[in-house]
Amino acid sequence: MGYKRQARIVFLGGLHPAPANLAAHYAQKLGSEWMEARAAVLTGVSGEVAVLDDALLAWADLLVTLDGAALAARPPLCAGMQHRHYPFEPIPPVTDKAGWSELAARVRERVEGMIGGMRLLEKAAQSATTNDL
């Protein structure tokens, strides 16, 4: 890893905890070399996910909102923090197995894209270091 530490990412769901949980899971499983991820939801969203608070915002380098409600409620960002919006809507009905499989595949694809971007940045940093020698 070409960076001093992993990027800290909070995936924020405003309508449902599933996209945030999926994104954090895939980030940890597939990209733990480059990122540390946590899932969060807005106050009032039920589920076994942390509610976004000031401590979580202070920890993060990047806040990724995952639906329109999360985007609309996005808090002010801390200094140096970045924001991205990757909407995963609509949330399929609980009984729609195909819909949930498709949602999981879309979330995984987006996280893999983030990891690919980090790999490219690392490669560019290594190349710049090599060229400076």
C-alpha positions in Angstrom: 0.0 0.0 0.0 1.4 3.3 -1.1 -0.5 5.4 1.5 0.2 6.0 5.1 -3.1 4.4 6.1 -6.3 3.1 4.5 -8.9 5.5 3.4 -11.8 5.7 6.0 -15.2 5.5 4.3 -18.6 5.9 5.7 -21.5 4.5 3.6 -24.7 6.3 4.6 -28.2 4.9 4.0 -31.1 7.2 4.5 -34.0 4.9 3.5 -32.7 1.4 4.4 -29.6 -0.1 6.1 -29.0 -2.8 3.4 -27.0 -0.8 0.8 -24.8 0.7 3.5 -24.2 -2.7 5.0 -23.5 -4.3 1.6 -21.1 -1.5 0.6 -19.1 -1.7 3.9 -19.0 -5.5 3.7 -17.7 -5.5 0.1 -15.2 -2.7 0.9 -13.8 -4.7 3.8 -13.8 -8.0 2.0 -12.4 -6.8 -1.4 -10.5 -3.6 -0.6 -9.2 -3.9 2.9 -5.7 -3.1 1.6 -6.9 0.4 0.6 -9.9 1.2 2.7 -11.6 0.8 6.1 -15.3 1.1 5.8 -18.3 1.5 8.1 -22.0 1.5 7.5 -24.3 4.2 8.9 -27.9 5.3 8.6 -29.9 8.4 9.4 -31.8 8.7 12.6 -35.0 6.8 12.3 -33.8 4.1 9.9 -34.3 0.8 11.6 -31.7 -2.0 11.6 -28.5 -3.1 13.3 -26.5 -0.2 11.9 -24.8 2.7 13.6 -26.6 6.1 13.3 -24.4 8.7 11.7 -22.9 11.0 14.4 -20.2 13.6 14.8 -17.6 11.0 15.9 -18.2 8.9 12.8 -17.9 12.0 10.6 -14.7 13.0 12.3 -13.2 9.5 11.7 -14.0 9.5 8.0 -12.1 10.7 4.9 -15.1 10.1 2.6 -18.8 10.1 3.1 -20.7 8.1 0.4 -24.5 8.8 0.4 -26.5 5.9 -1.1 -30.0 7.3 -1.7 -31.8 10.6 -2.0 -32.7 10.8 1.6 -29.1 10.5 2.7 -28.0 13.1 0.2 -30.7 15.5 1.3 -29.8 15.1 5.0 -26.0 15.1 4.4 -24.4 17.0 7.2 -21.6 19.5 6.8 -18.3 17.8 6.0 -15.3 18.0 8.2 -12.2 19.7 6.9 -10.5 17.5 4.3 -13.5 15.1 4.0 -14.9 14.3 0.6 -18.4 13.3 -0.5 -19.6 11.0 -3.3 -23.2 10.1 -4.1 -23.9 6.6 -5.4 -27.7 6.1 -5.4 -29.1 2.7 -5.0 -32.8 3.2 -5.4 -35.4 1.9 -5.3 -35.0 -0.7 -2.5 -36.7 -3.9 -3.6 -39.5 -5.5 -1.6 -38.4 -8.0 1.0 -39.7 -10.9 -1.0 -38.0 -9.9 -4.3 -34.9 -12.2 -4.2 -33.9 -11.3 -7.8 -34.2 -7.6 -6.9 -31.9 -8.1 -3.8 -29.4 -10.0 -5.8 -29.3 -7.3 -8.4 -28.9 -4.6 -5.7 -26.0 -6.6 -4.1 -24.3 -6.9 -7.5 -24.7 -3.2 -8.2 -23.3 -2.2 -4.8 -20.4 -4.7 -5.3 -19.6 -3.2 -8.8 -19.5 0.3 -7.4 -17.2 -0.7 -4.5 -15.0 -2.6 -7.0 -14.8 0.7 -9.0 -13.7 2.6 -5.9 -11.0 0.0 -5.2 -9.9 0.2 -8.9 -9.5 3.9 -8.5 -7.4 3.5 -5.4 -5.2 1.0 -7.2 -4.6 3.5 -10.0 -3.8 6.3 -7.5 -1.3 4.0 -5.8 0.3 2.9 -9.0 0.6 6.6 -10.1 2.2 7.5 -6.7 4.7 4.6 -7.0 5.5 5.6 -10.6 6.1 9.3 -9.5 8.3 8.1 -6.7 10.3 5.9 -9.1 10.6 8.7 -11.6 11.9 11.1 -8.9 14.9 8.7 -8.1 
